[in-house]
XYZ file of C-alpha atoms in Angstrom:
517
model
C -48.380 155.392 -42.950
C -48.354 158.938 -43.196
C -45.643 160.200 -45.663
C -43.467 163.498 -45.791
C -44.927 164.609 -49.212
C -47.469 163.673 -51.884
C -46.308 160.298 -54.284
C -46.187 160.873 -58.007
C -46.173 158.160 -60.136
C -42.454 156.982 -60.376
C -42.583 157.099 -57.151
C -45.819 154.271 -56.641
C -43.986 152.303 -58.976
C -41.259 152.158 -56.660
C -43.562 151.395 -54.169
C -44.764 148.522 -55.994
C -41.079 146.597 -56.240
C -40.404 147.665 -52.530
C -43.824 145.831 -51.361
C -43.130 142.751 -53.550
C -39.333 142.473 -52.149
C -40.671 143.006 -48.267
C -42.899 140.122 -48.968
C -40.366 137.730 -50.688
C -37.805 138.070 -47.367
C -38.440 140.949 -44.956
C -41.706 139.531 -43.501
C -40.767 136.080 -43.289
C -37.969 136.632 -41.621
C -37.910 135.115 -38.065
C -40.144 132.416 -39.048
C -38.744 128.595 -38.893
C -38.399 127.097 -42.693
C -41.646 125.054 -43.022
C -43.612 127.449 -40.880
C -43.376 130.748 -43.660
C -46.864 130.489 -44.408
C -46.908 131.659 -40.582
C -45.325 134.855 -41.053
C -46.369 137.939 -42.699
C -47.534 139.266 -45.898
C -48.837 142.145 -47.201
C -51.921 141.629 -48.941
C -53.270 144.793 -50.418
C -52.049 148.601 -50.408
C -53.229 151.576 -51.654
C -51.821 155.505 -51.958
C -53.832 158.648 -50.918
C -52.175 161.684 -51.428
C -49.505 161.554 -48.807
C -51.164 158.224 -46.984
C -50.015 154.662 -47.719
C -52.531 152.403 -46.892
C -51.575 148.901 -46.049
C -53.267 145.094 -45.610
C -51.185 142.886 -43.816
C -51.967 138.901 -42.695
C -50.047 137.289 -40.418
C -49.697 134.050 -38.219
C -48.075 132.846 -35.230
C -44.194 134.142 -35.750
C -44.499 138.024 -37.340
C -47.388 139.597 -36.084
C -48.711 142.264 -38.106
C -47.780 144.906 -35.976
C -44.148 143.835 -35.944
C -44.432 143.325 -39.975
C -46.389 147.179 -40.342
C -42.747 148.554 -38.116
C -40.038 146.700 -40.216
C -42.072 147.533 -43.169
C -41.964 151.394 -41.742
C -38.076 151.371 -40.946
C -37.377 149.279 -44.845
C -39.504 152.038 -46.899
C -38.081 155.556 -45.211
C -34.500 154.357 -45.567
C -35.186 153.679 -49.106
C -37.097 156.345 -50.171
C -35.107 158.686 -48.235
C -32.181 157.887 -49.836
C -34.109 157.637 -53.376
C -37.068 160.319 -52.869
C -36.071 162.374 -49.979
C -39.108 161.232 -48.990
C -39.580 160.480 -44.962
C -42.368 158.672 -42.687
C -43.768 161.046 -39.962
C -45.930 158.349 -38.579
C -48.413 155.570 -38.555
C -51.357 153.945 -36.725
C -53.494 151.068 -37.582
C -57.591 151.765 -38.670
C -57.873 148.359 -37.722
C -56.616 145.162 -36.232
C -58.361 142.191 -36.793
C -57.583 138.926 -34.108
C -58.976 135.412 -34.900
C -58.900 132.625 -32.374
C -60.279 129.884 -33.618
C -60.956 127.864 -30.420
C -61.957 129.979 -27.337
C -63.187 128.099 -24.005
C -62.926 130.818 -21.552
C -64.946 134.057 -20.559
C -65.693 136.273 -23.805
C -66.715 138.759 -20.951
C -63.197 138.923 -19.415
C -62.255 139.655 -23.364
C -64.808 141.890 -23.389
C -63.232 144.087 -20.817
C -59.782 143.807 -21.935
C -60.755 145.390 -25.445
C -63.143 148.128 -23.596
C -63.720 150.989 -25.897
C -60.662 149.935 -28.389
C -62.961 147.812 -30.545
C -65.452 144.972 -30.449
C -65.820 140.935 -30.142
C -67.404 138.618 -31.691
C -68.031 135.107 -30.984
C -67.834 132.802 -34.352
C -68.492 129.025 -33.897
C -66.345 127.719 -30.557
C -63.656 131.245 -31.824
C -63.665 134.622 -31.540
C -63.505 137.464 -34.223
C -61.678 140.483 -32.149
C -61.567 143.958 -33.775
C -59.720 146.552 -32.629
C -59.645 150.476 -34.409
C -58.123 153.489 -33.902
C -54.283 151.933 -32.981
C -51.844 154.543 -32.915
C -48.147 153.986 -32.968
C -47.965 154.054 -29.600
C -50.335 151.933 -28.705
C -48.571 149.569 -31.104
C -44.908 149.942 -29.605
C -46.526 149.310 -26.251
C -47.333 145.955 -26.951
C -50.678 146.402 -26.477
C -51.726 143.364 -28.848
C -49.462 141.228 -27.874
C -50.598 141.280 -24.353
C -54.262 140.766 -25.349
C -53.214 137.611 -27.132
C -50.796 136.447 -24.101
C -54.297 137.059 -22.400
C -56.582 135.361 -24.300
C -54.266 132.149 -24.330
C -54.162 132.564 -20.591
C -57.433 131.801 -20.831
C -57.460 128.062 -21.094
C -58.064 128.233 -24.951
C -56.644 125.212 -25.300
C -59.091 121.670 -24.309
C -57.712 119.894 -21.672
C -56.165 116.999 -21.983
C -57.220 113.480 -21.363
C -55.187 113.404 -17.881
C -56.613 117.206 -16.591
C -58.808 116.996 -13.491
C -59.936 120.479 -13.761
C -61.643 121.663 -10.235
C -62.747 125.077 -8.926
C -61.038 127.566 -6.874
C -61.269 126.628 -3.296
C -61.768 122.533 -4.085
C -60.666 120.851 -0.785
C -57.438 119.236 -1.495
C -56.851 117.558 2.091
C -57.669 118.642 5.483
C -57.431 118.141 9.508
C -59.776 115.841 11.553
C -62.277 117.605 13.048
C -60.972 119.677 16.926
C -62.477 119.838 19.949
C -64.131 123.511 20.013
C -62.905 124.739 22.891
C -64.651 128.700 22.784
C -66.715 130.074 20.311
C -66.045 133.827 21.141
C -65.412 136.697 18.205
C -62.015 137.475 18.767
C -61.603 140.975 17.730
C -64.001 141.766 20.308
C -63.011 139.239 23.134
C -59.588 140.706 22.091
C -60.277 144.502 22.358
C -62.558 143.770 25.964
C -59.680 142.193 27.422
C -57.401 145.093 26.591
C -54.950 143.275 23.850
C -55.627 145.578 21.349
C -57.795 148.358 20.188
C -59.366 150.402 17.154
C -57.071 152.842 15.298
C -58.899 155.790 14.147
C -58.934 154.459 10.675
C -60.505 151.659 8.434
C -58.934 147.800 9.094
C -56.416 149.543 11.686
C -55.561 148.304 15.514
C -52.913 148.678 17.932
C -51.440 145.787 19.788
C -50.496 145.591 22.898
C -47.805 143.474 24.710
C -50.301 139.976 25.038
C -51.518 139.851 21.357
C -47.508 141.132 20.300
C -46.302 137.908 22.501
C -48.542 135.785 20.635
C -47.479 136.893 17.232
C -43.972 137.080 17.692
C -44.896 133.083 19.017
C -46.275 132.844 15.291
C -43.388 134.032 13.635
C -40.726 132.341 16.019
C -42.186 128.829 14.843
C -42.494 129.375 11.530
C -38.750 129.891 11.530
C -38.265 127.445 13.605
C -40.287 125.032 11.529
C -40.025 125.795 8.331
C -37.802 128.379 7.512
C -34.791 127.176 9.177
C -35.064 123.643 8.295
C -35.550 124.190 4.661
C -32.481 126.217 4.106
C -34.244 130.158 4.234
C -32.133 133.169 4.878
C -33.546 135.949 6.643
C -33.448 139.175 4.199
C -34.993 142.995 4.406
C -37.210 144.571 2.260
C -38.178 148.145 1.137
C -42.078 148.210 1.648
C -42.596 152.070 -0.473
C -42.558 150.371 -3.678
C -41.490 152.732 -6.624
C -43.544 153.317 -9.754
C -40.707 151.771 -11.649
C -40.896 148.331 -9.746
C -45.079 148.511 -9.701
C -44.994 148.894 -13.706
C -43.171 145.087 -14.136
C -46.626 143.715 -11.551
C -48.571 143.713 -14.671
C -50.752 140.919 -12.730
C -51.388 143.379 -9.773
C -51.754 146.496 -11.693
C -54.271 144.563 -14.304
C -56.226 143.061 -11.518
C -55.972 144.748 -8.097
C -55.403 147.933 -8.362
C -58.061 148.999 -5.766
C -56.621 147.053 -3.907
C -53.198 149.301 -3.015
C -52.477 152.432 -1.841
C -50.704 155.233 -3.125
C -48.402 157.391 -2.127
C -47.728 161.253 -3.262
C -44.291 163.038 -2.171
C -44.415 166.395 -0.766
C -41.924 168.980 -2.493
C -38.836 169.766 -0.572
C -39.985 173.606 -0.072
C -41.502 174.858 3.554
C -42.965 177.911 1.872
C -44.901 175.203 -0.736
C -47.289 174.424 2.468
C -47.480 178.143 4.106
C -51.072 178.667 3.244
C -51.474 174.868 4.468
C -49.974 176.117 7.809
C -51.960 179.309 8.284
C -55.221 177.342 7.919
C -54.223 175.044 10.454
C -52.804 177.225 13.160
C -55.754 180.093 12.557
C -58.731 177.422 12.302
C -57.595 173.637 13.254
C -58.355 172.465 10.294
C -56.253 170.077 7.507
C -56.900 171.397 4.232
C -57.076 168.068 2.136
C -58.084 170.314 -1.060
C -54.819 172.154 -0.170
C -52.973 168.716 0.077
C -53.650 168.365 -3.580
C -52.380 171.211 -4.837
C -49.241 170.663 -3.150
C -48.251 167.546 -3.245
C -46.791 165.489 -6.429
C -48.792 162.891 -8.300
C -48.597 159.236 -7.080
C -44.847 158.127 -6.966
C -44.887 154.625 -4.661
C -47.028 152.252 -3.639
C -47.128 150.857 -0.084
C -46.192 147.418 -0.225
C -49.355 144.820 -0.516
C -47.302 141.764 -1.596
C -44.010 141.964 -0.106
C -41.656 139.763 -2.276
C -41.528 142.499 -5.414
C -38.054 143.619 -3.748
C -36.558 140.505 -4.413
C -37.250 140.095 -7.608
C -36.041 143.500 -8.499
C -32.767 142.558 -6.355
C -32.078 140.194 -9.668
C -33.694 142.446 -12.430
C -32.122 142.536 -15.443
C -29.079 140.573 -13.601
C -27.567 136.949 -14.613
C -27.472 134.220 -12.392
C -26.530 130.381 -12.996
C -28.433 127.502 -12.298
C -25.488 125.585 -10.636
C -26.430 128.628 -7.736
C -29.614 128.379 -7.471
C -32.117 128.033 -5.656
C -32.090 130.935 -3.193
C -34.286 131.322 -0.380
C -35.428 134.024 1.732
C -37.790 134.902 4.478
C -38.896 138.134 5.177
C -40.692 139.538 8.371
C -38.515 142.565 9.757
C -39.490 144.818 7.572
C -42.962 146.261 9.102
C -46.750 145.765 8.074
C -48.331 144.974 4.765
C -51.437 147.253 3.476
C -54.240 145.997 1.502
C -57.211 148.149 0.546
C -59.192 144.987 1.300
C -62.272 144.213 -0.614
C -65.214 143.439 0.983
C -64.896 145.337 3.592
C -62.696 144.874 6.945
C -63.528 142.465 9.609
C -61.995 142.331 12.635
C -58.303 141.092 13.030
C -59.045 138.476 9.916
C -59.472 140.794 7.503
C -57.879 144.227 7.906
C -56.170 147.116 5.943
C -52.567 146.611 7.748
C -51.090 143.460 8.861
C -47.765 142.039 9.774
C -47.354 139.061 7.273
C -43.544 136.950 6.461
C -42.916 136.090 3.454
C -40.373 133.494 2.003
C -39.770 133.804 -1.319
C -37.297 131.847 -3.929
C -35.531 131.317 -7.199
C -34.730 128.043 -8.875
C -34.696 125.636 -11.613
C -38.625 124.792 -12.257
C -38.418 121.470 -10.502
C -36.769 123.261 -7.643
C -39.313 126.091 -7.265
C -42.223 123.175 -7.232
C -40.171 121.477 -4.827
C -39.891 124.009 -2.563
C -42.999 125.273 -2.365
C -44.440 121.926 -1.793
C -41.916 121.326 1.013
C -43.060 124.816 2.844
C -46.438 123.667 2.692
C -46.047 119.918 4.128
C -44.351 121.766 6.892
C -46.544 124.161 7.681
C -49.471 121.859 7.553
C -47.596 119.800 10.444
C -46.865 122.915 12.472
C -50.225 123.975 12.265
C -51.598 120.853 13.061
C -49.182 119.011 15.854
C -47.960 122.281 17.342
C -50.909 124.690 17.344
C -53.027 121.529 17.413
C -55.504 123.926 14.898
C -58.134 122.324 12.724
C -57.269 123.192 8.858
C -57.477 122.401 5.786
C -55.668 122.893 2.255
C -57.369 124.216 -0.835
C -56.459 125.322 -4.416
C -55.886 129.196 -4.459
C -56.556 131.447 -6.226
C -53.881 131.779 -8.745
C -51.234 134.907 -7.584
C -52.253 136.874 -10.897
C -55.998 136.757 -10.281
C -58.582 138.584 -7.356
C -60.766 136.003 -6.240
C -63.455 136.639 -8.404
C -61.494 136.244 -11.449
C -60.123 133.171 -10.488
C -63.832 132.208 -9.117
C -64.411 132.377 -12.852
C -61.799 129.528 -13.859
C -60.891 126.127 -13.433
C -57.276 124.255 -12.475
C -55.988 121.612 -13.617
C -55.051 119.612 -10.150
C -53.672 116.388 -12.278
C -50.082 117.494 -11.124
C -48.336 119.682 -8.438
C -46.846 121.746 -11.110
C -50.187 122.431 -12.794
C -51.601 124.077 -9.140
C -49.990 127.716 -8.896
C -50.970 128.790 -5.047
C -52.031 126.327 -2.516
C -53.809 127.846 0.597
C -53.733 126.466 4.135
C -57.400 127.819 5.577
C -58.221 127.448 9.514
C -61.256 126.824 11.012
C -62.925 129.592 13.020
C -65.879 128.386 15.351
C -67.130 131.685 15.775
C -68.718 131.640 11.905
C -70.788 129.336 12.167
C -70.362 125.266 11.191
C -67.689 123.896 9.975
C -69.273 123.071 6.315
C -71.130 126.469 6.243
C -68.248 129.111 7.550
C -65.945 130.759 5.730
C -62.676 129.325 6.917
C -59.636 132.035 7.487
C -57.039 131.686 4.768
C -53.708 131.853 6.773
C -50.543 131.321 4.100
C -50.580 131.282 0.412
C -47.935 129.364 -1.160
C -47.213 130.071 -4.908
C -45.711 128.567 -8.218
C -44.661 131.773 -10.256
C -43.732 129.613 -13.421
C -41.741 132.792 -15.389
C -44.177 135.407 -14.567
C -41.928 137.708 -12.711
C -38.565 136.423 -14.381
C -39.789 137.959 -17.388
C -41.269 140.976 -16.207
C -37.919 141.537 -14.410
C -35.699 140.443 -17.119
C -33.854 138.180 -14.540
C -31.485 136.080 -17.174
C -29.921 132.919 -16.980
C -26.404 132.494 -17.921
C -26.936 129.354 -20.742
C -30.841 130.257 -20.791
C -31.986 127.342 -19.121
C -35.699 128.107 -17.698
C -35.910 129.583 -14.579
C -38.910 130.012 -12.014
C -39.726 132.010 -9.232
C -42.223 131.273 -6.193
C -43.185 132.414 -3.174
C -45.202 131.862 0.225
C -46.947 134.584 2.571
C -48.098 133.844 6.263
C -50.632 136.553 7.455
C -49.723 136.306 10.642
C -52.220 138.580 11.922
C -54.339 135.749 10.577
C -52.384 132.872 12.520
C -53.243 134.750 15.451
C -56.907 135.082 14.651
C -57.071 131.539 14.227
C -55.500 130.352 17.096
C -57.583 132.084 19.783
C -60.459 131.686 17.505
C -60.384 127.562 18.471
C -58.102 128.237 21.669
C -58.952 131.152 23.528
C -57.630 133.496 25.661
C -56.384 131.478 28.666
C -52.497 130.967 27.737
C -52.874 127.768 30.702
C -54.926 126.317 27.550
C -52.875 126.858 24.597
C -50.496 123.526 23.776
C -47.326 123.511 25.431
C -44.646 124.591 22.880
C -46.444 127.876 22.625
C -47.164 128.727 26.145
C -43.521 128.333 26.612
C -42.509 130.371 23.752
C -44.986 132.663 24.719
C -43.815 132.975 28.829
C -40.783 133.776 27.598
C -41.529 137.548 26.213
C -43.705 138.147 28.641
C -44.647 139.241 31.637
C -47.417 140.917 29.853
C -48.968 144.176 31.624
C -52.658 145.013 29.916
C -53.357 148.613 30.110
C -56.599 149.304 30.425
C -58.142 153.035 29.617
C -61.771 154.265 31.372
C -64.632 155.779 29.154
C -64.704 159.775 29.555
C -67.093 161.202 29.959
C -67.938 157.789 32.298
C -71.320 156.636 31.320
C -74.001 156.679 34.082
């Protein structure tokens, strides 16, 4: 702690009595009766001209950070009021983080600490160092969230009951279809004129067939599943502020290549006159220009859909006796995903038209419900769109798939599983135990995850949970004409009747120019 002035000796003695009395009831405050020795303590100090060094030790219930800022606010009131003596600031050489049983990926630790310190693996623990913490870095939390982290990371053994599996284990699936084509269908689907390349990366427009068949898609999952279960049809903003990105801590931490951005262009005509000029003179768009006008990142184009409902109850109350509530969302436009891997046809593409039903509830509730949307869809997949599928654990809505490659679940309950995924078959990859099957709806368990980060309250703070479910439905569509083809006399009955209804369907056609000899 760095102090207004230097200490003389009447003061250090001061010092002394103020360190002892901190440690007698100021540092141990918070923590339950028999569980003191799990609270904090300072353990050594030491004065250097105007610097107060300090040692603190702490458990479970005062961390040391929390400790080092009550100890802060209790010694500038009372040497201001003694000594006239105040505390311009602080920061913490080191921080020192023992866990004495690890079981999960020192390398994901690894990354998390980057160039703030160092790890150390120590028997079946870890010895974490941090240096160089300023006060900010301290107010922010910042080592409280690489402990919520590390526990996150399956520290504890599993129990006797766990059945831990992999992401992707095979939880149940379809008998095996009749294949009825075997074609690729972005490209059976862009010959026959039903849609065609955008001039950009994972972009296509539809035309009126392949918009009949997905509005089929979304008119029988309400039908289905939505309606039945009790969902009300909401809207959703899909620019997503700064403000509402900062409380995805999962999405930020994880998949932030995996958005894009977008930077608002000041309210001035004359800002872009040079922009302009360069256009109308040479036909050009100045990108370098771009940059100098526009603002730094303010949204984010929505790549998850549901964060609008949670911020609907941020930081509101709401009573259990009310809950749950459920929503479905698919009016609002497309979805964007910077998608990794690269883009592949209509199954895996930068913009996509998606629903999502999302919900609040009691824990019990939330598993309910989730489990209920996906017992559904399984049967409308499989008696309606008579589609070969099967359902596999997901990976878990915090994690990109190659974190979650690198974990395992704990399947030994429904409440243990937090997403749920309901693949399809497509023939066109290859066999059925060798393809990579198309992942068409994700159904998640949220446990508190985003009623914390939204500070959504209960009224007798009884536990909450929040969940949701996403159909890609530019995936459902993939699927189906992947195993059913083109031909609507050879789709199942329900949807060629659903789908006669918006049509007739006109396919325009355009000729190559110059036409090829």
């Amino acid at each position: 702690m760095i102090l207004s002035k230097k200490l003389d000796e009447e003061v250090v003695k001061r010092l002394s009595e103020l360190m002892e009395e901190a440690n007698r009831a100021l540092l141990i405050k918070g923590a339950p009766k028999n569980k003191e020795s799990e609270a904090a303590r300072v353990v050594g100090w030491s004065v250097n001209g105007e610097k107060v060094y300090v040692e603190i030790e702490s458990g479970r219930y005062v961390r040391a950070h929390d400790a080092l800022f009550r100890l802060k606010n209790y010694l500038s009131s009372t040497l201001g009021k003694e000594f006239r003596i105040g505390i311009r600031g602080l920061g913490a050489l080191a921080y020192v983080i023992e866990v004495p049983c690890f079981k999960g990926d020192v390398k994901e630790v690894l990354r998390l600490v980057g160039d703030k310190g160092s790890v150390e693996r120590i028997g079946e623990g870890l010895l974490i160092e941090l240096r160089e913490l300023s006060e900010e870095d301290l107010e922010a939390r910042l080592v409280d969230r690489l402990v919520k982290r590390i526990l996150e990371g399956a520290i504890e053994a599993p129990t006797e009951e766990a059945k831990l599996v992999p992401f992707g284990f095979v939880l149940e699936r379809s008998e095996p279809k009749d294949i009825r084509v075997k074609v690729e269908v972005a490209t059976e689907a862009e010959k026959l004129g039903w849609i065609k390349k955008f001039p950009a990366r994972g972009q296509w427009i539809f035309t009126a067939p392949m918009v009949g068949l997905l509005k089929v898609t979304r008119d029988l999952i309400i039908e289905h599943v939505c309606k039945p279960l009790g969902f009300e049809e909401w809207m959703f903003p899909r620019l997503i502020p700064m403000t509402v990105l900062a409380k995805l801590s999962s999405y930020i931490e994880h998949l932030p290549e995996g958005m894009f951005y977008v930077c608002v262009p000041p309210r001035d005509p004359s800002a872009f006159d040079e922009y302009k000029r360069e256009y109308a003179l040479k036909r050009i768009i100045r990108k370098d220009l771009l940059k100098e006008i526009l603002s730094e990142p303010e949204y984010v184009l929505d790549a998850v859909q549901c964060p609008p409902f949670y911020q609907f109850f941020s930081e509101e109350t709401v009573r259990l006796e009310d809950l749950p509530i459920k929503v479905y969302e698919c009016m609002g436009g497309w979805t964007w995903r910077n998608e990794a891997g690269g883009v592949e046809g209509l199954a895996r593409t930068n913009e996509f038209w998606r629903m999502e039903m999302v919900y609040l509830g009691s824990p019990s509730d939330v598993v309910r419900i989730r489990d209920e949307v996906v017992s559904r869809t399984v049967e409308l997949v499989d008696k309606v769109l008579d589609l070969e599928w099967r359902l596999v654990v997901g990976a878990p809505f915090y994690l990109s798939s190659e974190e979650a490659s690198k974990r395992r679940i704990d399947i030994s309950s429904q409440e243990k599983i937090p997403t749920l995924d309901i693949e399809c078959y497509l023939p066109y990859r290859g066999e059925r135990d060798k393809a990579e099957w198309l992942e068409i709806t994700a159904a998640s368990v949220h446990y508190t995850h985003y009623v914390s980060a939204f500070k959504i309250k209960e009224v007798k703070n009884r536990e909450i949970w929040t969940g949701c479910v996403g159909h890609g439905l530019t995936r459902w569509a993939t699927a189906f004409l992947a195993q059913h083809g083109f031909d609507p006399k050879d789709w199942p009955s329900r949807v060629r009747e659903l789908y006669e209804k918006y049509g007739p369907y006109r396919v325009v056609k355009t000729l190559e120019w110059p036409p090829s000899r």
